[in-house]
């Protein structure tokens, strides 16, 4: 990997704002590697800055772009840790295959994450709930207007020192008309077009006082899928239920971790078809006591109510239930280093990426 001579200056001259928010403050360094002539070149850590993109490029005209999202944690860790980055590497390559983009070697993916996290180390916030949010993305840059795949690509890692995306509880609205993903589409991969397509319903939900739409299956609008950027769980009669990976929802890293943690503390977990009307009845009869959403950005966020567009609201008995809280705490304790990493989920950032080996932060 090469390092731009101005990369370290960019870090040294940077000041963190007092209010971080989520994804608003961008770290002053980024990682870039380009693909051309059938192979990936050498990675470069460089100061964050604008890119020059040809107006005829595939990404601008045909949305040949995919991304990932994961976090680097400090809090109680002596050395910065990434949470299950190999899962993101695998998912990126599944997204790449779906979009006719080249496979990115896991070593390059990790190199990019490690370089940015290590250089931005002084900027990684240290309070619980805070982290360096990492955003890897890959897009096709060939300038050619015919519909077809690009023959050259750019992979970037940018980063944002952030707080958790949502504080407090979520209110979600059932989306009975719109569709996020249909069978045979791209719902199970992290393709940017999925998010553009979900924006209308998401912003309509926000305008109506909800945080997110609750998406249903495309063919019958009957079974729950997920939220726009989070997976969905409910507690029914003391057991945890979540929509099965149907091929149209994103297999979340957090979803997988929640299932593992729940089983570890003796809670039965069912990955199954979850019918929305049945669930609403179970909320009314108080058999369904808790609901929560999970994802890298939000961690685990309790859902306090599920609404319909006609104004009907189904309030959960537990606004922020005990199992939701317990799982959230267990996950955060591992991510932030308060308990041993029993599942071997954390990856230490290699020391050699640190520009100053004698730094007090290392
Ligand atoms: C559509 C969708 N579902 C679920 C998730 C949660 O996935 P993860 O836990 O890997 O962040 C995300 C976030 O990446 C998402 O965009």
Tab-separated table of C-alpha atoms and ligand atoms in Angstrom:
chain	number	residue	atom	x	y	z
A	1	UNK	CA	0.000	0.000	0.000
A	2	UNK	CA	1.197	3.523	-0.737
A	3	UNK	CA	0.660	6.476	1.539
A	4	UNK	CA	0.145	9.965	0.174
A	5	UNK	CA	2.647	12.410	1.765
A	6	UNK	CA	-0.238	14.675	2.879
A	7	UNK	CA	-2.258	11.904	4.602
A	8	UNK	CA	-0.730	12.410	8.039
A	9	UNK	CA	-1.003	16.230	7.811
A	10	UNK	CA	-4.676	15.816	6.999
A	11	UNK	CA	-5.170	13.986	10.298
A	12	UNK	CA	-3.037	16.344	12.329
A	13	UNK	CA	-4.853	19.427	11.045
A	14	UNK	CA	-8.302	18.005	11.690
A	15	UNK	CA	-10.538	18.891	14.626
A	16	UNK	CA	-13.544	16.829	15.670
A	17	UNK	CA	-16.713	18.896	16.061
A	18	UNK	CA	-18.427	18.834	19.454
A	19	UNK	CA	-21.654	17.323	18.089
A	20	UNK	CA	-20.920	14.248	15.997
A	21	UNK	CA	-24.292	12.932	14.821
A	22	UNK	CA	-24.178	10.002	12.409
A	23	UNK	CA	-22.278	10.136	9.117
A	24	UNK	CA	-22.008	13.914	9.147
A	25	UNK	CA	-18.343	14.385	9.979
A	26	UNK	CA	-16.045	12.800	7.420
A	27	UNK	CA	-12.588	11.581	8.371
A	28	UNK	CA	-9.882	13.502	6.491
A	29	UNK	CA	-8.275	10.383	4.967
A	30	UNK	CA	-9.588	7.730	2.608
A	31	UNK	CA	-8.346	4.586	0.908
A	32	UNK	CA	-8.505	3.973	-2.834
A	33	UNK	CA	-7.642	1.115	-5.128
A	34	UNK	CA	-8.492	0.891	-8.834
A	35	UNK	CA	-9.229	-2.036	-11.098
A	36	UNK	CA	-8.222	-1.977	-14.772
A	37	UNK	CA	-6.983	-4.432	-17.408
A	38	UNK	CA	-8.402	-7.331	-15.433
A	39	UNK	CA	-6.637	-6.717	-12.125
A	40	UNK	CA	-6.597	-4.615	-8.971
A	41	UNK	CA	-3.727	-2.142	-8.613
A	42	UNK	CA	-1.994	-1.032	-5.424
A	43	UNK	CA	-3.938	0.585	-2.586
A	44	UNK	CA	-3.367	4.225	-1.642
A	45	UNK	CA	-4.172	6.045	1.582
A	46	UNK	CA	-4.780	9.682	0.706
A	47	UNK	CA	-6.374	12.841	2.073
A	48	UNK	CA	-10.170	12.828	1.794
A	49	UNK	CA	-11.324	14.826	-1.200
A	50	UNK	CA	-13.494	15.118	-4.265
A	51	UNK	CA	-13.243	12.617	-7.106
A	52	UNK	CA	-13.233	13.386	-10.768
A	53	UNK	CA	-15.795	11.210	-12.568
A	54	UNK	CA	-16.574	11.079	-16.269
A	55	UNK	CA	-20.210	12.093	-16.955
A	56	UNK	CA	-20.568	9.026	-19.207
A	57	UNK	CA	-19.362	6.611	-16.504
A	58	UNK	CA	-21.386	3.464	-15.807
A	59	UNK	CA	-21.923	4.417	-12.185
A	60	UNK	CA	-23.620	7.701	-13.054
A	61	UNK	CA	-25.744	6.312	-15.876
A	62	UNK	CA	-26.538	2.755	-14.780
A	63	UNK	CA	-25.946	2.783	-11.020
A	64	UNK	CA	-23.202	0.179	-11.080
A	65	UNK	CA	-22.327	0.832	-7.432
A	66	UNK	CA	-22.336	-1.241	-4.260
A	67	UNK	CA	-21.319	-0.485	-0.678
A	68	UNK	CA	-20.849	-1.795	2.853
A	69	UNK	CA	-21.092	-0.363	6.355
A	70	UNK	CA	-19.177	-1.416	9.479
A	71	UNK	CA	-17.531	0.150	12.483
A	72	UNK	CA	-14.116	0.480	14.150
A	73	UNK	CA	-14.401	0.598	17.950
A	74	UNK	CA	-12.213	1.981	20.724
A	75	UNK	CA	-14.179	2.700	23.938
A	76	UNK	CA	-12.574	0.057	26.262
A	77	UNK	CA	-10.178	-1.429	23.674
A	78	UNK	CA	-6.473	-0.674	23.898
A	79	UNK	CA	-6.129	-1.387	20.188
A	80	UNK	CA	-8.791	-0.493	17.602
A	81	UNK	CA	-11.096	-3.369	16.652
A	82	UNK	CA	-13.267	-4.064	13.634
A	83	UNK	CA	-16.446	-6.099	14.155
A	84	UNK	CA	-16.726	-9.175	11.865
A	85	UNK	CA	-15.238	-7.445	8.785
A	86	UNK	CA	-14.883	-10.782	6.971
A	87	UNK	CA	-18.681	-10.962	6.801
A	88	UNK	CA	-18.785	-7.565	5.116
A	89	UNK	CA	-16.035	-8.657	2.719
A	90	UNK	CA	-18.103	-11.699	1.755
A	91	UNK	CA	-21.259	-9.648	1.330
A	92	UNK	CA	-19.428	-7.039	-0.776
A	93	UNK	CA	-18.304	-9.781	-3.125
A	94	UNK	CA	-21.831	-11.198	-3.361
A	95	UNK	CA	-23.026	-7.694	-4.249
A	96	UNK	CA	-20.174	-7.406	-6.769
A	97	UNK	CA	-21.082	-10.707	-8.418
A	98	UNK	CA	-24.740	-9.627	-8.708
A	99	UNK	CA	-23.702	-6.350	-10.361
A	100	UNK	CA	-21.101	-7.892	-12.692
A	101	UNK	CA	-18.261	-6.267	-10.830
A	102	UNK	CA	-14.901	-7.909	-10.047
A	103	UNK	CA	-14.234	-9.819	-6.862
A	104	UNK	CA	-12.232	-7.763	-4.362
A	105	UNK	CA	-9.659	-9.881	-2.466
A	106	UNK	CA	-10.471	-9.902	1.264
A	107	UNK	CA	-6.888	-8.777	1.908
A	108	UNK	CA	-7.476	-5.519	-0.020
A	109	UNK	CA	-10.822	-4.960	1.716
A	110	UNK	CA	-9.188	-5.369	5.142
A	111	UNK	CA	-6.153	-3.294	4.077
A	112	UNK	CA	-8.466	-0.377	3.243
A	113	UNK	CA	-10.404	-0.627	6.505
A	114	UNK	CA	-7.252	-1.054	8.569
A	115	UNK	CA	-5.403	1.818	6.922
A	116	UNK	CA	-8.231	4.305	7.376
A	117	UNK	CA	-9.000	3.152	10.946
A	118	UNK	CA	-5.345	3.242	11.949
A	119	UNK	CA	-4.637	6.675	10.488
A	120	UNK	CA	-7.908	8.086	11.780
A	121	UNK	CA	-7.257	6.517	15.192
A	122	UNK	CA	-6.952	9.863	17.034
A	123	UNK	CA	-10.417	10.708	15.674
A	124	UNK	CA	-12.191	7.560	16.824
A	125	UNK	CA	-14.577	8.751	19.518
A	126	UNK	CA	-14.277	6.930	22.822
A	127	UNK	CA	-17.707	7.097	24.480
A	128	UNK	CA	-20.048	4.110	24.535
A	129	UNK	CA	-22.237	4.106	21.399
A	130	UNK	CA	-19.628	6.031	19.432
A	131	UNK	CA	-17.300	4.606	16.795
A	132	UNK	CA	-15.632	5.236	13.464
A	133	UNK	CA	-18.267	4.286	10.892
A	134	UNK	CA	-16.544	2.830	7.812
A	135	UNK	CA	-18.112	3.001	4.382
A	136	UNK	CA	-16.450	0.859	1.692
A	137	UNK	CA	-17.863	1.423	-1.788
A	138	UNK	CA	-17.137	0.187	-5.290
A	139	UNK	CA	-18.319	1.580	-8.616
A	140	UNK	CA	-17.827	1.265	-12.367
A	141	UNK	CA	-16.002	4.186	-13.971
A	142	UNK	CA	-15.757	3.275	-17.673
A	143	UNK	CA	-17.083	6.121	-19.813
A	144	UNK	CA	-19.384	4.412	-22.335
A	145	UNK	CA	-23.109	4.988	-22.800
A	146	UNK	CA	-24.104	1.549	-24.084
A	147	UNK	CA	-25.757	-0.563	-21.405
A	148	UNK	CA	-23.121	-2.991	-20.227
A	149	UNK	CA	-20.712	-3.609	-17.399
A	150	UNK	CA	-17.743	-1.354	-16.829
A	151	UNK	CA	-14.233	-2.582	-17.556
A	152	UNK	CA	-12.723	-0.446	-14.771
A	153	UNK	CA	-13.713	0.126	-11.175
A	154	UNK	CA	-12.765	2.113	-8.097
A	155	UNK	CA	-12.944	0.792	-4.544
A	156	UNK	CA	-12.906	3.378	-1.745
A	157	UNK	CA	-13.085	3.333	2.028
A	158	UNK	CA	-14.295	6.562	3.579
A	159	UNK	CA	-15.081	6.973	7.271
A	160	UNK	CA	-17.076	9.038	9.696
A	161	UNK	CA	-16.536	9.436	13.452
A	162	UNK	CA	-20.118	8.916	14.609
A	163	UNK	CA	-22.659	8.361	17.316
A	164	UNK	CA	-25.288	5.610	17.079
A	165	UNK	CA	-27.793	6.581	14.412
A	166	UNK	CA	-30.905	6.611	16.588
A	167	UNK	CA	-31.231	7.328	20.266
A	168	UNK	CA	-34.470	6.151	21.863
A	169	UNK	CA	-37.235	4.020	20.387
A	170	UNK	CA	-38.448	3.606	16.805
A	171	UNK	CA	-41.954	3.939	15.392
A	172	UNK	CA	-42.420	2.124	12.092
A	173	UNK	CA	-45.242	2.191	9.540
A	174	UNK	CA	-46.421	-0.845	7.553
A	175	UNK	CA	-45.770	-0.279	3.828
A	176	UNK	CA	-48.672	-2.038	2.093
A	177	UNK	CA	-48.281	-0.553	-1.396
A	178	UNK	CA	-44.628	0.100	-2.133
A	179	UNK	CA	-42.040	-2.623	-2.677
A	180	UNK	CA	-38.378	-2.596	-1.664
A	181	UNK	CA	-37.283	-5.815	-3.320
A	182	UNK	CA	-38.832	-8.595	-5.358
A	183	UNK	CA	-37.696	-12.179	-5.824
A	184	UNK	CA	-34.977	-12.283	-8.464
A	185	UNK	CA	-34.041	-8.646	-7.787
A	186	UNK	CA	-31.232	-7.241	-5.652
A	187	UNK	CA	-32.806	-7.138	-2.170
A	188	UNK	CA	-30.327	-9.578	-0.625
A	189	UNK	CA	-27.249	-7.614	-1.659
A	190	UNK	CA	-26.043	-4.134	-0.785
A	191	UNK	CA	-26.630	-2.377	-4.053
A	192	UNK	CA	-27.028	1.402	-3.884
A	193	UNK	CA	-30.066	1.286	-6.183
A	194	UNK	CA	-32.039	-0.507	-3.423
A	195	UNK	CA	-31.705	2.563	-1.255
A	196	UNK	CA	-32.640	5.048	-3.952
A	197	UNK	CA	-35.741	2.955	-4.643
A	198	UNK	CA	-36.726	2.931	-0.959
A	199	UNK	CA	-36.247	6.679	-0.426
A	200	UNK	CA	-39.779	7.709	-1.367
A	201	UNK	CA	-41.481	5.430	1.177
A	202	UNK	CA	-38.825	6.176	3.775
A	203	UNK	CA	-39.251	9.939	3.545
A	204	UNK	CA	-43.059	9.620	3.445
A	205	UNK	CA	-42.845	7.591	6.659
A	206	UNK	CA	-40.654	10.252	8.250
A	207	UNK	CA	-43.057	13.020	7.155
A	208	UNK	CA	-45.893	11.089	8.850
A	209	UNK	CA	-44.037	10.916	12.168
A	210	UNK	CA	-42.480	7.458	11.810
A	211	UNK	CA	-38.811	6.539	11.600
A	212	UNK	CA	-38.953	3.902	8.854
A	213	UNK	CA	-41.347	1.885	6.687
A	214	UNK	CA	-41.770	-1.802	7.526
A	215	UNK	CA	-41.437	-3.510	4.148
A	216	UNK	CA	-43.528	-6.535	3.163
A	217	UNK	CA	-42.924	-9.165	0.483
A	218	UNK	CA	-43.415	-7.936	-3.076
A	219	UNK	CA	-45.809	-10.581	-4.388
A	220	UNK	CA	-48.535	-10.625	-1.701
A	221	UNK	CA	-47.700	-7.728	0.626
A	222	UNK	CA	-48.405	-10.174	3.411
A	223	UNK	CA	-45.122	-11.198	5.046
A	224	UNK	CA	-42.722	-8.896	6.893
A	225	UNK	CA	-39.311	-8.425	5.320
A	226	UNK	CA	-37.249	-5.677	7.000
A	227	UNK	CA	-36.850	-1.927	7.429
A	228	UNK	CA	-35.047	0.272	4.905
A	229	UNK	CA	-31.675	-0.082	6.645
A	230	UNK	CA	-32.293	-2.584	9.453
A	231	UNK	CA	-33.469	-6.131	10.101
A	232	UNK	CA	-36.559	-6.836	12.203
A	233	UNK	CA	-37.142	-9.005	15.314
A	234	UNK	CA	-40.100	-9.627	17.652
A	235	UNK	CA	-40.570	-11.472	20.947
A	236	UNK	CA	-43.669	-13.704	20.872
A	237	UNK	CA	-44.540	-15.831	23.918
A	238	UNK	CA	-40.981	-15.489	25.208
A	239	UNK	CA	-39.293	-16.576	21.962
A	240	UNK	CA	-37.513	-14.532	19.323
A	241	UNK	CA	-38.815	-14.443	15.739
A	242	UNK	CA	-37.295	-12.833	12.658
A	243	UNK	CA	-38.123	-13.041	8.936
A	244	UNK	CA	-36.211	-15.854	7.250
A	245	UNK	CA	-33.591	-14.962	4.631
A	246	UNK	CA	-35.982	-15.212	1.723
A	247	UNK	CA	-33.608	-13.931	-0.960
A	248	UNK	CA	-35.160	-10.464	-0.829
A	249	UNK	CA	-33.843	-9.169	2.497
A	250	UNK	CA	-30.319	-8.218	3.443
A	251	UNK	CA	-28.482	-10.822	5.562
A	252	UNK	CA	-27.358	-8.380	8.258
A	253	UNK	CA	-24.166	-8.941	10.206
A	254	UNK	CA	-26.007	-7.642	13.272
A	255	UNK	CA	-28.961	-9.970	12.579
A	256	UNK	CA	-26.607	-12.946	12.541
A	257	UNK	CA	-24.899	-11.743	15.741
A	258	UNK	CA	-28.245	-11.212	17.512
A	259	UNK	CA	-29.363	-14.752	16.644
A	260	UNK	CA	-26.100	-16.167	18.016
A	261	UNK	CA	-26.274	-14.094	21.214
A	262	UNK	CA	-29.945	-14.914	21.835
A	263	UNK	CA	-29.356	-18.672	21.455
A	264	UNK	CA	-26.313	-18.353	23.697
A	265	UNK	CA	-28.480	-17.038	26.544
A	266	UNK	CA	-31.058	-19.760	26.028
A	267	UNK	CA	-33.672	-17.911	23.979
A	268	UNK	CA	-35.266	-19.901	21.140
A	269	UNK	CA	-34.932	-18.133	17.808
A	270	UNK	CA	-37.196	-18.777	14.820
A	271	UNK	CA	-36.251	-17.615	11.323
A	272	UNK	CA	-39.586	-17.881	9.571
A	273	UNK	CA	-42.278	-16.226	7.499
A	274	UNK	CA	-43.919	-13.577	9.703
A	275	UNK	CA	-47.370	-12.527	8.563
A	276	UNK	CA	-48.010	-8.846	9.266
A	277	UNK	CA	-51.728	-9.160	10.106
A	278	UNK	CA	-51.054	-12.025	12.497
A	279	UNK	CA	-48.293	-10.049	14.166
A	280	UNK	CA	-50.570	-7.034	14.669
A	281	UNK	CA	-53.148	-9.353	16.323
A	282	UNK	CA	-50.433	-10.776	18.567
A	283	UNK	CA	-49.443	-7.260	19.598
A	284	UNK	CA	-53.068	-6.500	20.473
A	285	UNK	CA	-53.440	-9.715	22.453
A	286	UNK	CA	-50.124	-8.906	24.168
A	287	UNK	CA	-48.541	-12.196	23.086
A	288	UNK	CA	-46.032	-10.146	21.141
A	289	UNK	CA	-44.388	-8.046	23.809
A	290	UNK	CA	-41.271	-6.582	22.225
A	291	UNK	CA	-40.035	-5.617	18.782
A	292	UNK	CA	-36.678	-4.269	17.722
A	293	UNK	CA	-34.652	-3.319	14.684
A	294	UNK	CA	-30.957	-4.031	14.271
A	295	UNK	CA	-28.129	-3.001	11.997
A	296	UNK	CA	-24.558	-1.749	12.192
A	297	UNK	CA	-25.514	1.899	12.382
A	298	UNK	CA	-28.429	1.583	14.802
A	299	UNK	CA	-26.987	-1.370	16.810
A	300	UNK	CA	-30.256	-2.636	18.377
A	301	UNK	CA	-33.129	-0.151	18.613
A	302	UNK	CA	-36.403	-0.944	20.382
A	303	UNK	CA	-39.595	-0.468	18.357
A	304	UNK	CA	-42.315	1.075	20.511
A	305	UNK	CA	-45.137	1.095	17.941
A	306	UNK	CA	-46.153	-0.229	14.541
A	307	UNK	CA	-48.586	1.994	12.647
A	308	UNK	CA	-50.791	1.834	9.571
A	309	UNK	CA	-51.070	4.691	7.092
A	310	UNK	CA	-54.758	5.113	8.087
A	311	UNK	CA	-53.633	6.246	11.533
A	312	UNK	CA	-54.128	2.976	13.466
A	313	UNK	CA	-51.290	2.472	15.935
A	314	UNK	CA	-50.301	-0.791	17.605
A	315	UNK	CA	-48.275	-0.024	20.708
A	316	UNK	CA	-45.947	-2.711	22.026
A	317	UNK	CA	-46.493	-3.676	25.685
A	318	UNK	CA	-42.811	-3.119	26.333
A	319	UNK	CA	-41.696	0.147	24.846
A	320	UNK	CA	-38.090	-0.863	25.334
A	321	UNK	CA	-38.294	-4.451	26.516
A	322	UNK	CA	-35.925	-6.455	28.724
A	323	UNK	CA	-34.773	-8.900	26.038
A	324	UNK	CA	-34.109	-6.069	23.593
A	325	UNK	CA	-32.056	-4.278	26.249
A	326	UNK	CA	-30.211	-7.425	27.228
A	327	UNK	CA	-29.230	-8.296	23.651
A	328	UNK	CA	-28.193	-4.708	22.958
A	329	UNK	CA	-25.996	-4.650	26.022
A	330	UNK	CA	-24.441	-8.045	25.212
A	331	UNK	CA	-23.624	-6.972	21.665
A	332	UNK	CA	-22.211	-3.585	22.694
A	333	UNK	CA	-20.174	-5.153	25.513
A	334	UNK	CA	-18.380	-7.314	22.941
A	335	UNK	CA	-18.035	-4.542	20.355
A	336	UNK	CA	-16.726	-2.042	22.891
A	337	UNK	CA	-14.442	-4.460	24.754
A	338	UNK	CA	-16.069	-4.787	28.178
A	339	UNK	CA	-16.281	-8.594	27.995
A	340	UNK	CA	-14.112	-11.283	26.364
A	341	UNK	CA	-14.674	-11.813	22.639
A	342	UNK	CA	-16.003	-15.371	23.044
A	343	UNK	CA	-17.167	-15.717	19.452
A	344	UNK	CA	-13.937	-14.389	17.957
A	345	UNK	CA	-15.782	-11.550	16.229
A	346	UNK	CA	-13.218	-8.777	16.637
A	347	UNK	CA	-10.274	-8.080	14.371
A	348	UNK	CA	-7.421	-5.983	15.754
A	349	UNK	CA	-6.015	-3.339	13.472
A	350	UNK	CA	-2.430	-4.371	12.736
A	351	UNK	CA	0.112	-2.253	14.542
A	352	UNK	CA	2.178	-1.523	11.433
A	353	UNK	CA	-0.556	0.651	10.012
A	354	UNK	CA	-0.096	3.152	12.783
A	355	UNK	CA	2.009	6.057	11.581
A	356	UNK	CA	3.516	6.620	15.037
A	357	UNK	CA	4.376	3.320	16.664
A	358	UNK	CA	5.045	5.027	19.990
A	359	UNK	CA	1.664	6.764	19.972
A	360	UNK	CA	-0.099	6.733	23.331
A	361	UNK	CA	-3.253	5.610	21.535
A	362	UNK	CA	-1.825	2.347	20.295
B	1	LIG	C1	-31.588	-3.124	3.970
B	1	LIG	C2	-30.758	-3.384	5.184
B	1	LIG	N1	-31.139	-4.359	6.027
B	1	LIG	C3	-30.412	-4.665	7.128
B	1	LIG	C4	-29.251	-3.974	7.425
B	1	LIG	C5	-28.427	-4.371	8.613
B	1	LIG	O1	-27.246	-4.998	8.183
B	1	LIG	P1	-25.922	-4.992	9.078
B	1	LIG	O2	-26.313	-5.569	10.385
B	1	LIG	O3	-24.962	-5.826	8.328
B	1	LIG	O4	-25.512	-3.572	9.200
B	1	LIG	C6	-28.833	-2.944	6.584
B	1	LIG	C7	-27.608	-2.186	6.881
B	1	LIG	O5	-26.605	-2.436	6.301
B	1	LIG	C8	-29.593	-2.645	5.428
B	1	LIG	O6	-29.211	-1.671	4.601
